[in-house]
Coordinates of C-alpha atoms in Angstrom, one line a residue:
M1 CA 94.2 97.7 103.1
G2 CA 97.5 96.6 101.4
K3 CA 100.0 98.7 99.8
I4 CA 98.1 99.1 96.6
F5 CA 95.3 100.9 98.4
T6 CA 97.8 103.5 100.2
A7 CA 96.0 106.7 100.6
L8 CA 97.4 109.7 98.6
P9 CA 97.0 113.4 99.3
L10 CA 94.8 113.9 96.1
G11 CA 91.2 113.9 95.2
S12 CA 87.9 114.1 97.1
T13 CA 87.4 111.4 98.2
V14 CA 91.1 110.6 98.2
Y15 CA 92.8 108.7 95.4
Q16 CA 94.7 105.6 96.4
M17 CA 97.9 104.2 94.9
L18 CA 95.9 101.9 92.6
D19 CA 94.1 105.0 91.0
L20 CA 97.6 106.7 90.5
K21 CA 99.1 103.7 88.9
L22 CA 96.3 103.3 86.5
A23 CA 96.6 106.9 85.6
L24 CA 100.3 106.7 85.1
Y25 CA 99.9 103.5 82.9
V26 CA 96.9 104.6 80.9
D27 CA 98.6 104.6 77.6
F28 CA 100.5 101.3 78.0
P29 CA 97.7 98.8 76.6
F30 CA 97.4 100.4 73.3
H31 CA 101.1 99.9 72.6
M32 CA 101.2 96.3 74.4
K33 CA 100.9 92.9 72.8
P34 CA 99.0 90.3 74.9
G35 CA 100.9 89.7 78.1
F36 CA 101.3 90.7 81.8
L37 CA 102.5 93.9 83.4
V38 CA 104.0 93.7 86.9
T39 CA 104.5 96.7 89.2
C40 CA 105.0 97.4 92.8
A41 CA 102.5 99.2 95.1
D42 CA 105.1 101.3 96.9
D43 CA 106.6 103.3 94.2
I44 CA 105.8 106.1 91.7
E45 CA 107.4 106.5 88.3
L46 CA 107.3 109.8 86.5
Y47 CA 109.0 110.3 83.1
S48 CA 109.4 112.6 80.1
I49 CA 109.7 111.4 76.5
S50 CA 109.6 113.4 73.1
E51 CA 106.2 114.2 71.7
G52 CA 105.0 111.3 69.3
E53 CA 106.9 108.7 71.2
S54 CA 105.4 105.9 73.4
L55 CA 106.6 103.1 75.6
I56 CA 106.0 100.0 73.4
F57 CA 105.7 96.5 74.8
D58 CA 105.7 94.2 71.8
R59 CA 108.9 92.2 72.0
P60 CA 109.3 88.6 73.1
G61 CA 110.3 87.7 76.6
F62 CA 110.7 90.4 79.3
T63 CA 110.6 94.2 78.8
A64 CA 111.5 96.3 81.8
L65 CA 111.5 100.0 82.6
A66 CA 114.7 101.4 83.9
H67 CA 115.6 104.7 85.6
P68 CA 119.1 106.4 86.3
S69 CA 119.5 106.2 90.1
S70 CA 122.4 106.6 92.6
L71 CA 124.6 103.6 93.5
L72 CA 123.2 103.7 97.0
V73 CA 119.6 103.4 95.6
G74 CA 120.8 100.4 93.5
T75 CA 121.7 98.5 96.7
T76 CA 118.1 98.3 97.6
H77 CA 116.6 97.7 94.2
G78 CA 117.3 95.8 91.0
V79 CA 120.1 96.9 88.7
F80 CA 120.5 96.3 85.0
V81 CA 123.9 95.5 83.3
F82 CA 124.4 96.3 79.6
D83 CA 127.4 95.5 77.2
E84 CA 130.0 98.1 77.2
S85 CA 129.7 98.6 73.6
Q86 CA 126.2 100.0 74.0
E87 CA 126.1 103.6 74.5
T88 CA 123.4 105.0 76.8
G89 CA 122.0 108.4 77.9
C90 CA 121.8 110.0 74.5
K91 CA 118.0 110.3 74.2
E92 CA 115.1 110.5 76.6
L93 CA 113.8 107.0 75.6
E94 CA 116.0 104.2 74.5
Y95 CA 115.6 100.5 74.1
R96 CA 118.6 98.3 75.1
K97 CA 119.3 94.5 75.5
A98 CA 120.4 93.8 79.0
R99 CA 123.3 91.4 79.6
C100 CA 122.0 90.5 83.1
F101 CA 120.1 91.7 86.1
L102 CA 121.5 92.1 89.6
H103 CA 119.1 92.0 92.6
K104 CA 119.8 94.5 95.5
P105 CA 123.7 94.3 94.8
A106 CA 126.5 95.6 96.8
I107 CA 128.3 98.7 95.3
E108 CA 131.4 96.5 94.8
K109 CA 129.3 94.0 92.7
M110 CA 127.9 97.0 90.7
Y111 CA 131.5 98.0 89.7
S112 CA 132.7 94.4 89.0
S113 CA 129.7 93.5 86.9
G114 CA 130.0 96.6 84.7
A115 CA 126.6 98.0 85.9
V116 CA 127.9 101.6 86.9
C117 CA 127.4 104.2 84.0
T118 CA 129.0 107.6 83.7
K119 CA 127.0 110.7 82.9
R120 CA 127.7 111.8 79.3
S121 CA 128.7 115.3 78.7
N122 CA 127.2 115.5 75.3
A123 CA 123.8 114.0 76.3
S124 CA 121.9 117.1 75.0
G125 CA 120.9 118.3 78.5
L126 CA 119.7 114.9 79.8
F127 CA 120.5 114.0 83.4
Q128 CA 120.4 117.7 84.2
D129 CA 118.5 116.7 87.3
L130 CA 120.9 113.8 88.2
D131 CA 120.9 115.1 91.7
F132 CA 120.9 112.3 94.4
S133 CA 120.4 113.3 98.0
G134 CA 121.5 116.9 97.3
S135 CA 124.8 116.1 95.6
K136 CA 125.6 116.1 92.0
V137 CA 127.0 112.9 90.7
S138 CA 128.7 111.7 87.5
E139 CA 128.2 107.8 88.1
F140 CA 124.9 106.1 88.3
V141 CA 123.0 102.8 87.6
Y142 CA 119.8 101.9 86.0
T143 CA 117.4 100.5 88.4
D144 CA 114.1 98.6 87.9
S145 CA 110.5 99.4 88.4
T146 CA 107.7 98.0 86.3
Y147 CA 108.2 95.1 83.7
Y148 CA 106.1 93.2 81.2
F149 CA 106.4 89.7 79.8
D150 CA 104.5 88.3 76.8
H151 CA 101.9 85.6 76.6
G152 CA 104.3 83.0 75.4
T153 CA 106.5 83.4 78.4
A154 CA 103.4 83.4 80.6
T155 CA 102.4 80.0 79.1
Q156 CA 105.8 78.5 80.0
L157 CA 105.6 79.8 83.5
L158 CA 102.1 78.2 83.8
V159 CA 103.6 74.8 82.7
L160 CA 106.3 75.0 85.4
F161 CA 103.7 76.2 88.1
K162 CA 101.7 72.9 87.4
E163 CA 104.8 70.9 87.8
I164 CA 105.9 72.4 91.1
S165 CA 102.4 72.9 92.6
P166 CA 101.4 73.1 95.4
L167 CA 103.7 76.0 95.9
D168 CA 105.2 76.1 99.5
C169 CA 107.8 78.9 99.0
E170 CA 107.7 82.5 98.2
I171 CA 108.9 83.4 94.6
D172 CA 110.0 86.9 94.2
A173 CA 108.5 88.5 91.1
Y174 CA 111.8 90.6 90.6
G175 CA 114.7 88.7 92.0
D176 CA 113.8 85.2 91.1
F177 CA 112.4 85.9 87.7
L178 CA 114.7 88.7 86.3
Q179 CA 118.0 87.2 87.6
A180 CA 117.5 84.3 85.3
L181 CA 117.3 86.5 82.2
G182 CA 120.0 87.8 79.7
P183 CA 123.0 86.0 78.2
G184 CA 125.1 87.0 81.3
A185 CA 122.8 85.4 83.9
T186 CA 124.6 83.1 86.3
P187 CA 123.3 80.7 89.0
D188 CA 125.1 82.4 91.8
Y189 CA 121.9 83.6 93.4
F190 CA 120.3 80.3 94.0
T191 CA 121.5 80.1 97.7
N192 CA 121.5 83.7 98.4
M193 CA 118.7 84.2 101.0
K194 CA 119.8 87.6 102.1
N195 CA 116.5 89.3 100.8
V196 CA 114.1 86.3 101.4
T197 CA 111.3 86.9 104.0
K198 CA 111.4 83.3 105.1
E199 CA 114.0 80.8 104.2
V200 CA 112.6 77.7 102.8
A201 CA 114.8 74.7 101.6
K202 CA 112.6 74.1 98.6
L203 CA 113.3 77.6 97.2
V204 CA 116.8 76.7 95.9
D205 CA 115.2 73.9 93.7
V206 CA 112.4 76.3 92.5
R207 CA 115.1 78.8 91.5
K208 CA 117.0 76.2 89.6
K209 CA 113.9 75.2 87.7
L210 CA 113.1 78.8 86.9
F211 CA 116.6 79.4 85.7
V212 CA 116.6 76.5 83.4
L213 CA 113.1 77.5 82.1
L214 CA 113.9 81.2 81.5
K215 CA 117.7 80.9 80.5
G216 CA 117.9 82.6 77.1
T217 CA 114.7 84.6 77.3
P218 CA 115.5 88.0 76.1
L219 CA 115.5 90.9 78.5
T220 CA 114.8 94.3 76.8
V221 CA 115.1 97.4 78.9
I222 CA 113.4 100.8 78.2
L223 CA 115.8 103.3 79.6
L224 CA 113.8 106.4 80.7
N225 CA 116.7 108.9 80.9
N226 CA 114.6 111.7 82.0
S227 CA 112.6 110.0 84.7
K228 CA 112.1 110.0 88.4
F229 CA 111.6 106.9 90.6
C230 CA 110.1 107.6 94.0
H231 CA 110.1 104.7 96.5
I232 CA 107.7 105.1 99.4
G233 CA 108.2 101.7 101.0
T234 CA 109.9 102.8 104.2
T235 CA 108.7 105.2 106.8
Q236 CA 111.5 107.8 106.0
E237 CA 110.7 107.7 102.3
Y238 CA 106.9 107.9 102.8
L239 CA 107.2 110.9 105.0
Y240 CA 109.8 112.6 102.8
H241 CA 107.8 112.4 99.6
L242 CA 104.4 113.3 101.2
T243 CA 105.6 116.2 103.1
R244 CA 109.0 117.6 102.0
D245 CA 109.7 116.6 98.5
Q246 CA 108.4 119.8 96.9
K247 CA 109.2 118.8 93.4
L248 CA 107.0 115.7 93.6
R249 CA 104.3 117.5 95.4
A250 CA 104.2 120.0 92.5
E251 CA 104.4 117.5 89.8
L252 CA 101.6 115.4 91.1
G253 CA 99.6 118.1 92.8
F254 CA 99.9 116.5 96.3
L255 CA 98.0 118.5 99.0
S256 CA 98.7 119.2 102.6
E257 CA 95.1 118.4 103.3
A258 CA 93.1 116.0 101.4
F259 CA 89.5 115.1 102.0
S260 CA 89.7 116.1 105.7
I261 CA 88.1 118.6 108.2
C262 CA 91.1 120.3 109.6
A263 CA 91.1 123.6 111.3
A264 CA 94.6 123.3 112.9
Q265 CA 97.2 125.7 112.1
P266 CA 97.7 126.6 108.3
P267 CA 100.2 124.2 106.5
S268 CA 103.6 125.4 105.4
S269 CA 105.7 124.2 102.6
S270 CA 107.0 121.2 104.8
A271 CA 103.8 120.9 106.9
A272 CA 102.0 117.7 107.9
C273 CA 100.0 115.9 105.3
I274 CA 96.4 115.1 106.4
I275 CA 94.4 112.6 104.6
H276 CA 90.7 111.5 105.1
S277 CA 90.9 112.7 108.8
L278 CA 89.1 114.9 111.4
V279 CA 91.4 117.3 113.2
A280 CA 90.1 119.6 115.8
P281 CA 91.1 123.5 115.6
S282 CA 93.1 123.4 118.8
C283 CA 95.3 120.4 117.7
R284 CA 99.0 120.9 117.0
V285 CA 100.4 119.0 114.0
A286 CA 104.1 119.5 113.5
P287 CA 105.8 119.6 110.1
G288 CA 106.9 116.4 108.5
S289 CA 104.0 114.2 109.9
V290 CA 101.3 112.3 108.1
I291 CA 97.8 111.7 109.4
E292 CA 95.4 109.3 107.6
Y293 CA 92.1 107.7 108.5
S294 CA 92.2 109.3 112.0
W295 CA 90.3 111.5 114.4
C296 CA 92.3 114.0 116.6
E297 CA 90.1 115.6 119.3
A298 CA 90.8 119.1 120.8
G299 CA 94.3 119.6 122.3
V300 CA 96.1 116.6 120.6
A301 CA 99.6 117.3 119.8
I302 CA 101.4 115.3 117.0
N303 CA 105.1 116.0 117.0
E304 CA 107.6 115.9 114.0
N305 CA 108.0 113.0 111.6
C306 CA 105.1 110.9 112.8
I307 CA 102.7 108.6 110.9
I308 CA 99.3 108.2 112.4
S309 CA 96.9 105.8 110.8
G310 CA 93.5 104.5 111.9
C311 CA 93.7 106.1 115.3
W312 CA 91.3 107.9 117.5
L313 CA 93.2 110.3 119.8
T314 CA 91.2 112.0 122.6
S315 CA 91.8 115.4 124.1
G316 CA 95.2 116.3 125.3
L317 CA 97.1 113.2 124.1
Q318 CA 100.6 113.8 122.8
V319 CA 102.6 111.7 120.2
P320 CA 106.4 111.8 120.5
P321 CA 108.4 112.8 117.5
N322 CA 109.4 110.1 115.0
T323 CA 106.5 107.7 115.9
F324 CA 104.6 105.3 113.8
M325 CA 101.2 104.5 115.2
H326 CA 98.5 102.3 113.6
S327 CA 95.4 101.1 115.2
L328 CA 93.8 97.7 114.1
C329 CA 90.5 96.0 114.9
V330 CA 91.2 92.3 115.7
R331 CA 88.9 89.4 116.3
I332 CA 90.3 86.7 118.6
N333 CA 88.2 83.6 119.6
G334 CA 85.1 85.5 118.2
D335 CA 85.7 88.6 120.3
L336 CA 86.2 92.0 118.7
Q337 CA 89.1 93.9 120.2
F338 CA 91.6 96.8 119.4
V339 CA 95.3 97.1 119.3
T340 CA 97.5 100.0 118.5
V341 CA 101.0 99.2 117.3
V342 CA 103.7 101.9 117.8
F343 CA 107.3 101.9 116.5
G344 CA 110.0 104.3 116.1
S345 CA 110.1 105.5 112.5
G346 CA 113.8 104.4 112.6
D347 CA 113.2 101.1 114.1
D348 CA 114.4 97.8 112.3
L349 CA 111.6 95.4 112.4
K350 CA 113.5 93.0 110.3
K351 CA 116.5 92.6 112.5
S352 CA 116.3 89.4 114.5
V353 CA 118.2 87.5 117.1
G354 CA 118.4 83.8 117.9
S355 CA 117.4 83.6 121.5
P356 CA 115.9 85.7 124.4
L357 CA 119.4 86.2 125.9
E358 CA 120.2 88.3 122.8
T359 CA 117.1 90.6 123.0
E360 CA 119.3 93.4 124.2
N361 CA 120.6 93.7 120.7
L362 CA 117.1 94.8 119.5
K363 CA 116.2 98.5 119.7
F364 CA 112.7 99.9 120.2
F365 CA 112.6 103.7 119.7
G366 CA 116.4 103.5 119.8
T367 CA 116.6 101.9 123.2
S368 CA 117.7 98.4 123.9
L369 CA 114.9 96.0 124.8
K370 CA 116.7 95.4 128.1
R371 CA 116.5 99.0 129.0
C372 CA 112.8 99.1 127.8
A373 CA 112.0 96.3 130.1
E374 CA 113.5 98.2 133.0
L375 CA 111.6 101.3 132.2
W376 CA 108.4 99.3 132.0
G377 CA 109.0 97.7 135.3
I378 CA 109.3 94.1 134.0
S379 CA 112.1 91.7 133.7
V380 CA 113.8 91.2 130.2
S381 CA 113.2 87.5 130.7
S382 CA 109.4 88.2 130.8
L383 CA 109.4 89.6 127.3
D384 CA 107.3 87.4 125.1
F385 CA 107.5 86.7 121.4
S386 CA 105.1 85.1 119.0
G387 CA 106.0 82.6 116.2
D388 CA 109.5 81.0 115.6
Q389 CA 111.3 81.4 118.9
S390 CA 114.7 81.1 117.1
D391 CA 113.9 84.2 115.0
L392 CA 112.9 86.9 117.5
S393 CA 112.5 90.5 116.3
L394 CA 110.3 93.7 116.9
W395 CA 107.9 92.1 114.6
N396 CA 106.9 89.3 116.8
L397 CA 107.5 91.1 120.1
R398 CA 104.3 90.9 122.3
I399 CA 104.1 94.4 123.9
F400 CA 100.9 95.9 122.4
P401 CA 97.8 95.7 124.7
L402 CA 94.5 94.4 123.6
C403 CA 91.5 96.6 124.6
S404 CA 87.8 96.7 124.2
D405 CA 87.6 100.1 122.4
L406 CA 89.8 102.0 120.0
I407 CA 90.3 105.0 122.2
S408 CA 91.8 102.9 125.1
S409 CA 94.0 101.0 122.7
V410 CA 95.6 104.4 121.6
T411 CA 95.9 105.7 125.1
L412 CA 97.6 102.5 126.5
S413 CA 100.1 102.5 123.7
L414 CA 101.0 106.1 124.2
K415 CA 101.4 105.4 127.9
M416 CA 103.9 102.7 127.1
L417 CA 105.9 105.3 125.3
E418 CA 105.6 107.7 128.2
H419 CA 107.6 105.2 130.3
L420 CA 110.5 105.2 127.8
S421 CA 110.7 109.0 128.1
G422 CA 110.8 109.0 131.8
K423 CA 107.3 110.7 132.2
S424 CA 105.9 107.6 134.0
S425 CA 107.1 104.8 136.0
G426 CA 106.2 101.4 137.1
H427 CA 104.5 98.5 135.2
F428 CA 102.6 100.4 132.4
V429 CA 99.7 97.8 132.3
K430 CA 98.8 94.9 134.3
G431 CA 96.6 92.0 133.6
V432 CA 96.1 92.8 129.9
Q433 CA 96.9 90.4 127.0
M434 CA 99.7 91.6 124.7
V435 CA 100.0 90.8 121.0
S436 CA 102.7 91.3 118.5
M437 CA 102.6 93.1 115.2
Q438 CA 102.8 89.8 113.5
E439 CA 99.7 88.5 115.5
A440 CA 97.7 91.8 115.1
L441 CA 97.9 91.4 111.3
S442 CA 96.9 87.8 111.3
Y443 CA 93.9 88.6 113.5
K444 CA 92.8 91.8 111.9
D445 CA 89.1 92.2 111.2
I446 CA 89.1 94.4 107.8
T447 CA 85.4 94.8 107.8
E448 CA 85.3 96.5 111.2
M449 CA 88.2 98.6 110.3
L450 CA 86.5 99.8 107.2
K451 CA 83.4 100.8 109.3
F452 CA 85.6 103.4 111.1
R453 CA 86.8 104.8 107.8
Q454 CA 83.3 105.0 106.6
H455 CA 82.2 106.9 109.7
L456 CA 84.9 109.3 109.0
Y457 CA 83.9 109.5 105.4
Q458 CA 80.4 110.5 106.4
E459 CA 81.3 113.1 108.9
I460 CA 83.8 114.8 106.4
D461 CA 81.3 114.5 103.4
S462 CA 78.7 116.3 105.4
N463 CA 81.0 118.9 106.7
K464 CA 79.6 118.7 110.3
P465 CA 82.5 117.4 112.4
K466 CA 80.8 118.6 115.6
E467 CA 78.3 115.8 115.4
T468 CA 81.1 113.4 116.0
V469 CA 80.8 114.0 119.6
G470 CA 77.8 111.6 119.8
L471 CA 79.8 108.6 118.4
K472 CA 79.8 105.7 120.8
T473 CA 83.2 104.4 121.5
K474 CA 82.1 100.7 121.8
E475 CA 81.2 100.6 118.1
F476 CA 84.8 101.1 117.1

């Protein structure tokens, strides 16, 4: 159920990100020496090259794909730096040696490092679609996506792994490997923990050893000057690319309804995207929302820009705009229970504070936690967090009720949101154990969650959605 298995609005049954990646890279192995290809599970790369050309992975060290991107995109991805003497942008496909690699750099760093390129006026029509966020630009950077390293480099890395085992810190496959490459690589990043999920003292020592090992290893970059890099790793990007990005939908054949029984209003060009789900005829699904692996009974209303995943919504329920809602089966002390986590699609789950006194600086659905507590009829001091009490965030905030069945789980979480909108008052739930998103993931029972998906599959495949009325809630 990880990102590589993200359901896409394609196929019957639906294709997952893994299927799409294998299709996009189907030609690579034929032009590749023994080695390893590393890719992310939350991005899609599309490119065009001249007939007869191929992407070739046969050079020593590392070979990385690069795409022209806006400077803003560069701040959240890796950026390649080339020598000024090397001209780029003349052909659809170019091979270049990179001077160094910057990991999620600030825009000032891109300029000072020489990473910013200028659109060439004589580039034979290339970059004609160099249009970022609706505005034409002349400056851009080359950002990373997939990369390859050869068998010899892999052998060196294995030797280092045996030396530092057991591994007790997280090594980033992009930042910690690629920043050590190229003649311009410097050790400046060793102590930079800005993009580290959990800071561990040993990481600095591991980075130093990786730097020494990889220093001098060549970094070849394949410039795909006529390419598109689509990142779907955030809620906003995911919603945009699946519902409103008409170019991507056309290029990949994305559907508004994929392997679903849906008799709701007919989809428009920016309609909801419904994947592997049952949606009753009287449901209202607003534009810009995505529903996957869910069952929406009669009269359900899904408002704009929502993500609904693994949920069972009973008749009459309404989901507020800009809501992320995901139901999980969890097993705690041997008991099977259910929890539905809800967040605003713009909530920052990574922002943290150091003590309970600072929790008012955290916002849930755009509302401070202090105000949320008041609307829920509880004191802010009673808000509870799991895990490290010096690192408090929405990620480990215990506000999601555990229930004995899936329907009750969804209903209670939506009731919690009603309090925030002023539609209900008082303590939204009493005497119920609460868990955090952090705990829900650690307790999840994947086998039970897949049973619900399998039931949806059988109903959709048989094309008899009315028979789902007989499903017993206690089973899911």
